[in-house]
């Protein structure tokens, strides 16, 4: 599935994702069309390839089809004004697409928080978001990139209508479930040996339902490596 969607331009990549049924909604098409992946990768020559790419520090920007899948599953819970948390925000690409989904042309605006534990990637993503035109949203807090351990979520901006997790957790972190609004939806890879995406839904009464969706291979959510002494 992955490589079939590769394009020569951003528009071609997005059209291919739609043609192959990965993007299913015009809302996702329009939001992804506002974000140029070339701003979020190291090797711009491969920006529109439908594959993950190394961004340094053991991290990759996910493949466009994985971003699209995640957005489609989360979409029923995202509207202009929604609050979203992206755990392991890496390049900042998904934060940008989510920002466009929670903002409307009439001025309604939600909030997107990305949490990332590698300080160099926090800086990389902030620079990328600025290059992509989101400097104003960063300045006024509609977009925030926080350095921290995403397994604990980010309580100061909770509750979140939607939580996306971009690295695998061995078990579902309670803190993230607690920071999900009622109703709210989380998309999270869970597992160690084999991993699956779980869709975690919290209903109006606070009852939680966990639905395994499909098998995946993500890098794990980890502790930060200690800095070398020498
Ligand atoms: N979705 C992002 C990055 C995915 S790679 C993108 O597409 O660009 C997973 C990211 O999770 C990496 O950037 C890694 O540094 C980060 N990560 C791993 N463990 C983490 C933790 N405990 N807290 C916060 N971020 C973490």
mmCIF file with all atom_site columns, N, CA and C and ligand atoms in Angstrom, residues 37 40 53 55-63 67 86-95 115-118 121 124 146-152 164-168 218-224, ligand 1:
data_model
loop_
_atom_site.group_PDB
_atom_site.id
_atom_site.type_symbol
_atom_site.label_atom_id
_atom_site.label_alt_id
_atom_site.label_comp_id
_atom_site.label_asym_id
_atom_site.label_entity_id
_atom_site.label_seq_id
_atom_site.pdbx_PDB_ins_code
_atom_site.Cartn_x
_atom_site.Cartn_y
_atom_site.Cartn_z
_atom_site.occupancy
_atom_site.B_iso_or_equiv
_atom_site.pdbx_formal_charge
_atom_site.auth_seq_id
_atom_site.auth_comp_id
_atom_site.auth_asym_id
_atom_site.auth_atom_id
_atom_site.pdbx_PDB_model_num
ATOM   1   N N   . UNK A 1 37  ? 4.796  18.686 3.023  1.00 0.00 ? 37  UNK A N   1
ATOM   2   C CA  . UNK A 1 37  ? 5.678  17.751 3.748  1.00 0.00 ? 37  UNK A CA  1
ATOM   3   C C   . UNK A 1 37  ? 7.163  18.104 3.574  1.00 0.00 ? 37  UNK A C   1
ATOM   4   N N   . UNK A 1 40  ? 9.025  19.427 6.467  1.00 0.00 ? 40  UNK A N   1
ATOM   5   C CA  . UNK A 1 40  ? 9.130  18.604 7.676  1.00 0.00 ? 40  UNK A CA  1
ATOM   6   C C   . UNK A 1 40  ? 10.114 17.439 7.540  1.00 0.00 ? 40  UNK A C   1
ATOM   7   N N   . UNK A 1 53  ? 10.553 8.676  6.911  1.00 0.00 ? 53  UNK A N   1
ATOM   8   C CA  . UNK A 1 53  ? 11.913 9.161  6.633  1.00 0.00 ? 53  UNK A CA  1
ATOM   9   C C   . UNK A 1 53  ? 12.599 9.548  7.925  1.00 0.00 ? 53  UNK A C   1
ATOM   10  N N   . UNK A 1 55  ? 14.517 11.483 10.628 1.00 0.00 ? 55  UNK A N   1
ATOM   11  C CA  . UNK A 1 55  ? 14.651 12.920 10.925 1.00 0.00 ? 55  UNK A CA  1
ATOM   12  C C   . UNK A 1 55  ? 15.694 13.156 12.032 1.00 0.00 ? 55  UNK A C   1
ATOM   13  N N   . UNK A 1 56  ? 16.514 12.115 12.306 1.00 0.00 ? 56  UNK A N   1
ATOM   14  C CA  . UNK A 1 56  ? 17.548 12.242 13.329 1.00 0.00 ? 56  UNK A CA  1
ATOM   15  C C   . UNK A 1 56  ? 17.044 11.763 14.682 1.00 0.00 ? 56  UNK A C   1
ATOM   16  N N   . UNK A 1 57  ? 18.001 11.513 15.606 1.00 0.00 ? 57  UNK A N   1
ATOM   17  C CA  . UNK A 1 57  ? 17.678 11.177 17.005 1.00 0.00 ? 57  UNK A CA  1
ATOM   18  C C   . UNK A 1 57  ? 16.769 9.947  17.127 1.00 0.00 ? 57  UNK A C   1
ATOM   19  N N   . UNK A 1 58  ? 17.025 8.931  16.282 1.00 0.00 ? 58  UNK A N   1
ATOM   20  C CA  . UNK A 1 58  ? 16.253 7.672  16.279 1.00 0.00 ? 58  UNK A CA  1
ATOM   21  C C   . UNK A 1 58  ? 14.795 7.871  15.899 1.00 0.00 ? 58  UNK A C   1
ATOM   22  N N   . UNK A 1 59  ? 14.459 8.994  15.329 1.00 0.00 ? 59  UNK A N   1
ATOM   23  C CA  . UNK A 1 59  ? 13.049 9.272  15.016 1.00 0.00 ? 59  UNK A CA  1
ATOM   24  C C   . UNK A 1 59  ? 12.820 9.316  13.505 1.00 0.00 ? 59  UNK A C   1
ATOM   25  N N   . UNK A 1 60  ? 11.593 9.044  13.109 1.00 0.00 ? 60  UNK A N   1
ATOM   26  C CA  . UNK A 1 60  ? 11.206 9.178  11.705 1.00 0.00 ? 60  UNK A CA  1
ATOM   27  C C   . UNK A 1 60  ? 9.927  10.003 11.632 1.00 0.00 ? 60  UNK A C   1
ATOM   28  N N   . UNK A 1 61  ? 9.778  10.708 10.517 1.00 0.00 ? 61  UNK A N   1
ATOM   29  C CA  . UNK A 1 61  ? 8.456  11.256 10.190 1.00 0.00 ? 61  UNK A CA  1
ATOM   30  C C   . UNK A 1 61  ? 7.685  10.074 9.615  1.00 0.00 ? 61  UNK A C   1
ATOM   31  N N   . UNK A 1 62  ? 6.460  9.864  10.094 1.00 0.00 ? 62  UNK A N   1
ATOM   32  C CA  . UNK A 1 62  ? 5.683  8.710  9.636  1.00 0.00 ? 62  UNK A CA  1
ATOM   33  C C   . UNK A 1 62  ? 5.352  8.837  8.154  1.00 0.00 ? 62  UNK A C   1
ATOM   34  N N   . UNK A 1 63  ? 5.001  7.694  7.556  1.00 0.00 ? 63  UNK A N   1
ATOM   35  C CA  . UNK A 1 63  ? 4.601  7.697  6.146  1.00 0.00 ? 63  UNK A CA  1
ATOM   36  C C   . UNK A 1 63  ? 3.285  8.460  5.995  1.00 0.00 ? 63  UNK A C   1
ATOM   37  N N   . UNK A 1 67  ? -0.223 8.828  8.447  1.00 0.00 ? 67  UNK A N   1
ATOM   38  C CA  . UNK A 1 67  ? -0.822 10.082 8.915  1.00 0.00 ? 67  UNK A CA  1
ATOM   39  C C   . UNK A 1 67  ? -2.282 10.162 8.455  1.00 0.00 ? 67  UNK A C   1
ATOM   40  N N   . UNK A 1 86  ? -0.882 15.683 20.352 1.00 0.00 ? 86  UNK A N   1
ATOM   41  C CA  . UNK A 1 86  ? -0.101 14.768 19.514 1.00 0.00 ? 86  UNK A CA  1
ATOM   42  C C   . UNK A 1 86  ? 1.142  14.353 20.298 1.00 0.00 ? 86  UNK A C   1
ATOM   43  N N   . UNK A 1 87  ? 1.181  13.092 20.708 1.00 0.00 ? 87  UNK A N   1
ATOM   44  C CA  . UNK A 1 87  ? 2.279  12.583 21.544 1.00 0.00 ? 87  UNK A CA  1
ATOM   45  C C   . UNK A 1 87  ? 3.391  12.021 20.652 1.00 0.00 ? 87  UNK A C   1
ATOM   46  N N   . UNK A 1 88  ? 4.621  12.488 20.860 1.00 0.00 ? 88  UNK A N   1
ATOM   47  C CA  . UNK A 1 88  ? 5.739  12.081 19.996 1.00 0.00 ? 88  UNK A CA  1
ATOM   48  C C   . UNK A 1 88  ? 5.627  12.840 18.692 1.00 0.00 ? 88  UNK A C   1
ATOM   49  N N   . UNK A 1 89  ? 5.582  14.156 18.796 1.00 0.00 ? 89  UNK A N   1
ATOM   50  C CA  . UNK A 1 89  ? 5.193  14.979 17.630 1.00 0.00 ? 89  UNK A CA  1
ATOM   51  C C   . UNK A 1 89  ? 6.307  15.129 16.603 1.00 0.00 ? 89  UNK A C   1
ATOM   52  N N   . UNK A 1 90  ? 7.545  14.724 16.939 1.00 0.00 ? 90  UNK A N   1
ATOM   53  C CA  . UNK A 1 90  ? 8.629  14.581 15.960 1.00 0.00 ? 90  UNK A CA  1
ATOM   54  C C   . UNK A 1 90  ? 8.808  15.783 15.047 1.00 0.00 ? 90  UNK A C   1
ATOM   55  N N   . UNK A 1 91  ? 8.529  15.594 13.780 1.00 0.00 ? 91  UNK A N   1
ATOM   56  C CA  . UNK A 1 91  ? 8.743  16.643 12.766 1.00 0.00 ? 91  UNK A CA  1
ATOM   57  C C   . UNK A 1 91  ? 7.762  17.808 12.886 1.00 0.00 ? 91  UNK A C   1
ATOM   58  N N   . UNK A 1 92  ? 6.618  17.570 13.525 1.00 0.00 ? 92  UNK A N   1
ATOM   59  C CA  . UNK A 1 92  ? 5.571  18.590 13.611 1.00 0.00 ? 92  UNK A CA  1
ATOM   60  C C   . UNK A 1 92  ? 4.552  18.513 12.487 1.00 0.00 ? 92  UNK A C   1
ATOM   61  N N   . UNK A 1 93  ? 4.754  17.584 11.533 1.00 0.00 ? 93  UNK A N   1
ATOM   62  C CA  . UNK A 1 93  ? 3.865  17.510 10.367 1.00 0.00 ? 93  UNK A CA  1
ATOM   63  C C   . UNK A 1 93  ? 2.392  17.328 10.779 1.00 0.00 ? 93  UNK A C   1
ATOM   64  N N   . UNK A 1 94  ? 2.149  16.349 11.655 1.00 0.00 ? 94  UNK A N   1
ATOM   65  C CA  . UNK A 1 94  ? 0.749  16.064 12.000 1.00 0.00 ? 94  UNK A CA  1
ATOM   66  C C   . UNK A 1 94  ? 0.137  17.198 12.818 1.00 0.00 ? 94  UNK A C   1
ATOM   67  N N   . UNK A 1 95  ? 0.963  17.842 13.629 1.00 0.00 ? 95  UNK A N   1
ATOM   68  C CA  . UNK A 1 95  ? 0.489  19.008 14.399 1.00 0.00 ? 95  UNK A CA  1
ATOM   69  C C   . UNK A 1 95  ? -0.063 20.053 13.418 1.00 0.00 ? 95  UNK A C   1
ATOM   70  N N   . UNK A 1 115 ? 3.698  17.029 21.967 1.00 0.00 ? 115 UNK A N   1
ATOM   71  C CA  . UNK A 1 115 ? 4.677  16.797 23.038 1.00 0.00 ? 115 UNK A CA  1
ATOM   72  C C   . UNK A 1 115 ? 5.742  15.845 22.529 1.00 0.00 ? 115 UNK A C   1
ATOM   73  N N   . UNK A 1 116 ? 6.999  16.222 22.726 1.00 0.00 ? 116 UNK A N   1
ATOM   74  C CA  . UNK A 1 116 ? 8.142  15.504 22.160 1.00 0.00 ? 116 UNK A CA  1
ATOM   75  C C   . UNK A 1 116 ? 9.271  15.561 23.197 1.00 0.00 ? 116 UNK A C   1
ATOM   76  N N   . UNK A 1 117 ? 9.966  14.421 23.400 1.00 0.00 ? 117 UNK A N   1
ATOM   77  C CA  . UNK A 1 117 ? 10.951 14.426 24.495 1.00 0.00 ? 117 UNK A CA  1
ATOM   78  C C   . UNK A 1 117 ? 12.379 14.762 24.054 1.00 0.00 ? 117 UNK A C   1
ATOM   79  N N   . UNK A 1 118 ? 12.644 14.834 22.758 1.00 0.00 ? 118 UNK A N   1
ATOM   80  C CA  . UNK A 1 118 ? 13.995 15.186 22.295 1.00 0.00 ? 118 UNK A CA  1
ATOM   81  C C   . UNK A 1 118 ? 14.037 16.701 22.023 1.00 0.00 ? 118 UNK A C   1
ATOM   82  N N   . UNK A 1 121 ? 14.481 17.873 18.512 1.00 0.00 ? 121 UNK A N   1
ATOM   83  C CA  . UNK A 1 121 ? 13.309 17.694 17.635 1.00 0.00 ? 121 UNK A CA  1
ATOM   84  C C   . UNK A 1 121 ? 12.221 18.725 17.942 1.00 0.00 ? 121 UNK A C   1
ATOM   85  N N   . UNK A 1 124 ? 13.474 21.534 15.922 1.00 0.00 ? 124 UNK A N   1
ATOM   86  C CA  . UNK A 1 124 ? 13.267 21.193 14.504 1.00 0.00 ? 124 UNK A CA  1
ATOM   87  C C   . UNK A 1 124 ? 11.795 21.413 14.124 1.00 0.00 ? 124 UNK A C   1
ATOM   88  N N   . UNK A 1 146 ? 5.618  21.166 23.226 1.00 0.00 ? 146 UNK A N   1
ATOM   89  C CA  . UNK A 1 146 ? 6.114  21.068 24.592 1.00 0.00 ? 146 UNK A CA  1
ATOM   90  C C   . UNK A 1 146 ? 7.194  19.996 24.648 1.00 0.00 ? 146 UNK A C   1
ATOM   91  N N   . UNK A 1 147 ? 8.273  20.276 25.389 1.00 0.00 ? 147 UNK A N   1
ATOM   92  C CA  . UNK A 1 147 ? 9.289  19.240 25.599 1.00 0.00 ? 147 UNK A CA  1
ATOM   93  C C   . UNK A 1 147 ? 8.922  18.455 26.855 1.00 0.00 ? 147 UNK A C   1
ATOM   94  N N   . UNK A 1 148 ? 8.749  17.153 26.722 1.00 0.00 ? 148 UNK A N   1
ATOM   95  C CA  . UNK A 1 148 ? 8.394  16.372 27.905 1.00 0.00 ? 148 UNK A CA  1
ATOM   96  C C   . UNK A 1 148 ? 8.106  14.931 27.565 1.00 0.00 ? 148 UNK A C   1
ATOM   97  N N   . UNK A 1 149 ? 7.800  14.156 28.604 1.00 0.00 ? 149 UNK A N   1
ATOM   98  C CA  . UNK A 1 149 ? 7.496  12.738 28.444 1.00 0.00 ? 149 UNK A CA  1
ATOM   99  C C   . UNK A 1 149 ? 6.020  12.577 28.088 1.00 0.00 ? 149 UNK A C   1
ATOM   100 N N   . UNK A 1 150 ? 5.799  12.230 26.832 1.00 0.00 ? 150 UNK A N   1
ATOM   101 C CA  . UNK A 1 150 ? 4.427  12.146 26.319 1.00 0.00 ? 150 UNK A CA  1
ATOM   102 C C   . UNK A 1 150 ? 3.596  11.057 26.968 1.00 0.00 ? 150 UNK A C   1
ATOM   103 N N   . UNK A 1 151 ? 4.250  10.094 27.633 1.00 0.00 ? 151 UNK A N   1
ATOM   104 C CA  . UNK A 1 151 ? 3.469  9.037  28.291 1.00 0.00 ? 151 UNK A CA  1
ATOM   105 C C   . UNK A 1 151 ? 2.637  9.603  29.426 1.00 0.00 ? 151 UNK A C   1
ATOM   106 N N   . UNK A 1 152 ? 3.049  10.805 29.906 1.00 0.00 ? 152 UNK A N   1
ATOM   107 C CA  . UNK A 1 152 ? 2.282  11.455 30.977 1.00 0.00 ? 152 UNK A CA  1
ATOM   108 C C   . UNK A 1 152 ? 1.261  12.432 30.416 1.00 0.00 ? 152 UNK A C   1
ATOM   109 N N   . UNK A 1 164 ? -3.544 11.786 19.590 1.00 0.00 ? 164 UNK A N   1
ATOM   110 C CA  . UNK A 1 164 ? -2.833 10.924 18.638 1.00 0.00 ? 164 UNK A CA  1
ATOM   111 C C   . UNK A 1 164 ? -1.496 10.569 19.263 1.00 0.00 ? 164 UNK A C   1
ATOM   112 N N   . UNK A 1 165 ? -1.121 9.301  19.195 1.00 0.00 ? 165 UNK A N   1
ATOM   113 C CA  . UNK A 1 165 ? 0.168  8.883  19.726 1.00 0.00 ? 165 UNK A CA  1
ATOM   114 C C   . UNK A 1 165 ? 0.991  8.302  18.579 1.00 0.00 ? 165 UNK A C   1
ATOM   115 N N   . UNK A 1 166 ? 2.192  8.869  18.381 1.00 0.00 ? 166 UNK A N   1
ATOM   116 C CA  . UNK A 1 166 ? 3.010  8.529  17.209 1.00 0.00 ? 166 UNK A CA  1
ATOM   117 C C   . UNK A 1 166 ? 4.125  7.547  17.502 1.00 0.00 ? 166 UNK A C   1
ATOM   118 N N   . UNK A 1 167 ? 4.124  6.919  18.682 1.00 0.00 ? 167 UNK A N   1
ATOM   119 C CA  . UNK A 1 167 ? 5.109  5.889  19.023 1.00 0.00 ? 167 UNK A CA  1
ATOM   120 C C   . UNK A 1 167 ? 4.407  4.883  19.923 1.00 0.00 ? 167 UNK A C   1
ATOM   121 N N   . UNK A 1 168 ? 4.920  3.636  19.930 1.00 0.00 ? 168 UNK A N   1
ATOM   122 C CA  . UNK A 1 168 ? 4.156  2.552  20.576 1.00 0.00 ? 168 UNK A CA  1
ATOM   123 C C   . UNK A 1 168 ? 4.353  2.521  22.089 1.00 0.00 ? 168 UNK A C   1
ATOM   124 N N   . UNK A 1 218 ? 5.708  0.509  14.986 1.00 0.00 ? 218 UNK A N   1
ATOM   125 C CA  . UNK A 1 218 ? 6.120  1.873  15.325 1.00 0.00 ? 218 UNK A CA  1
ATOM   126 C C   . UNK A 1 218 ? 7.372  1.794  16.198 1.00 0.00 ? 218 UNK A C   1
ATOM   127 N N   . UNK A 1 219 ? 8.149  2.897  16.238 1.00 0.00 ? 219 UNK A N   1
ATOM   128 C CA  . UNK A 1 219 ? 9.217  2.972  17.238 1.00 0.00 ? 219 UNK A CA  1
ATOM   129 C C   . UNK A 1 219 ? 8.532  3.100  18.605 1.00 0.00 ? 219 UNK A C   1
ATOM   130 N N   . UNK A 1 220 ? 9.177  2.586  19.673 1.00 0.00 ? 220 UNK A N   1
ATOM   131 C CA  . UNK A 1 220 ? 8.510  2.655  20.982 1.00 0.00 ? 220 UNK A CA  1
ATOM   132 C C   . UNK A 1 220 ? 8.597  4.038  21.627 1.00 0.00 ? 220 UNK A C   1
ATOM   133 N N   . UNK A 1 221 ? 7.657  4.318  22.494 1.00 0.00 ? 221 UNK A N   1
ATOM   134 C CA  . UNK A 1 221 ? 7.783  5.454  23.425 1.00 0.00 ? 221 UNK A CA  1
ATOM   135 C C   . UNK A 1 221 ? 8.853  5.060  24.424 1.00 0.00 ? 221 UNK A C   1
ATOM   136 N N   . UNK A 1 222 ? 9.857  5.893  24.606 1.00 0.00 ? 222 UNK A N   1
ATOM   137 C CA  . UNK A 1 222 ? 11.000 5.504  25.422 1.00 0.00 ? 222 UNK A CA  1
ATOM   138 C C   . UNK A 1 222 ? 11.304 6.567  26.475 1.00 0.00 ? 222 UNK A C   1
ATOM   139 N N   . UNK A 1 223 ? 12.256 6.205  27.358 1.00 0.00 ? 223 UNK A N   1
ATOM   140 C CA  . UNK A 1 223 ? 12.876 7.215  28.214 1.00 0.00 ? 223 UNK A CA  1
ATOM   141 C C   . UNK A 1 223 ? 13.898 7.945  27.369 1.00 0.00 ? 223 UNK A C   1
ATOM   142 N N   . UNK A 1 224 ? 14.172 9.183  27.703 1.00 0.00 ? 224 UNK A N   1
ATOM   143 C CA  . UNK A 1 224 ? 15.244 9.888  27.008 1.00 0.00 ? 224 UNK A CA  1
ATOM   144 C C   . UNK A 1 224 ? 16.574 9.262  27.360 1.00 0.00 ? 224 UNK A C   1
HETATM 145 N N1  . LIG B 2 .   ? 4.523  11.537 14.355 1.00 0.00 ? 1   LIG B N1  1
HETATM 146 C C1  . LIG B 2 .   ? 5.816  12.188 14.234 1.00 0.00 ? 1   LIG B C1  1
HETATM 147 C C2  . LIG B 2 .   ? 6.994  11.387 14.764 1.00 0.00 ? 1   LIG B C2  1
HETATM 148 C C3  . LIG B 2 .   ? 6.871  9.904  14.879 1.00 0.00 ? 1   LIG B C3  1
HETATM 149 S S1  . LIG B 2 .   ? 8.357  9.107  15.473 1.00 0.00 ? 1   LIG B S1  1
HETATM 150 C C4  . LIG B 2 .   ? 6.072  12.545 12.789 1.00 0.00 ? 1   LIG B C4  1
HETATM 151 O O1  . LIG B 2 .   ? 5.441  11.976 11.907 1.00 0.00 ? 1   LIG B O1  1
HETATM 152 O O2  . LIG B 2 .   ? 6.940  13.380 12.547 1.00 0.00 ? 1   LIG B O2  1
HETATM 153 C C5  . LIG B 2 .   ? 7.997  9.014  17.199 1.00 0.00 ? 1   LIG B C5  1
HETATM 154 C C6  . LIG B 2 .   ? 8.411  10.211 17.987 1.00 0.00 ? 1   LIG B C6  1
HETATM 155 O O3  . LIG B 2 .   ? 8.115  9.940  19.358 1.00 0.00 ? 1   LIG B O3  1
HETATM 156 C C7  . LIG B 2 .   ? 9.902  10.541 17.935 1.00 0.00 ? 1   LIG B C7  1
HETATM 157 O O4  . LIG B 2 .   ? 10.065 11.871 17.561 1.00 0.00 ? 1   LIG B O4  1
HETATM 158 C C8  . LIG B 2 .   ? 10.392 10.285 19.364 1.00 0.00 ? 1   LIG B C8  1
HETATM 159 O O5  . LIG B 2 .   ? 11.439 11.154 19.768 1.00 0.00 ? 1   LIG B O5  1
HETATM 160 C C9  . LIG B 2 .   ? 9.116  10.538 20.152 1.00 0.00 ? 1   LIG B C9  1
HETATM 161 N N2  . LIG B 2 .   ? 9.078  9.906  21.483 1.00 0.00 ? 1   LIG B N2  1
HETATM 162 C C10 . LIG B 2 .   ? 9.485  8.666  21.841 1.00 0.00 ? 1   LIG B C10 1
HETATM 163 N N3  . LIG B 2 .   ? 9.278  8.460  23.168 1.00 0.00 ? 1   LIG B N3  1
HETATM 164 C C11 . LIG B 2 .   ? 8.709  9.598  23.663 1.00 0.00 ? 1   LIG B C11 1
HETATM 165 C C12 . LIG B 2 .   ? 8.260  9.997  24.953 1.00 0.00 ? 1   LIG B C12 1
HETATM 166 N N4  . LIG B 2 .   ? 8.350  9.195  26.010 1.00 0.00 ? 1   LIG B N4  1
HETATM 167 N N5  . LIG B 2 .   ? 7.726  11.238 25.083 1.00 0.00 ? 1   LIG B N5  1
HETATM 168 C C13 . LIG B 2 .   ? 7.631  12.081 24.015 1.00 0.00 ? 1   LIG B C13 1
HETATM 169 N N6  . LIG B 2 .   ? 8.052  11.761 22.773 1.00 0.00 ? 1   LIG B N6  1
HETATM 170 C C14 . LIG B 2 .   ? 8.574  10.527 22.587 1.00 0.00 ? 1   LIG B C14 1
#
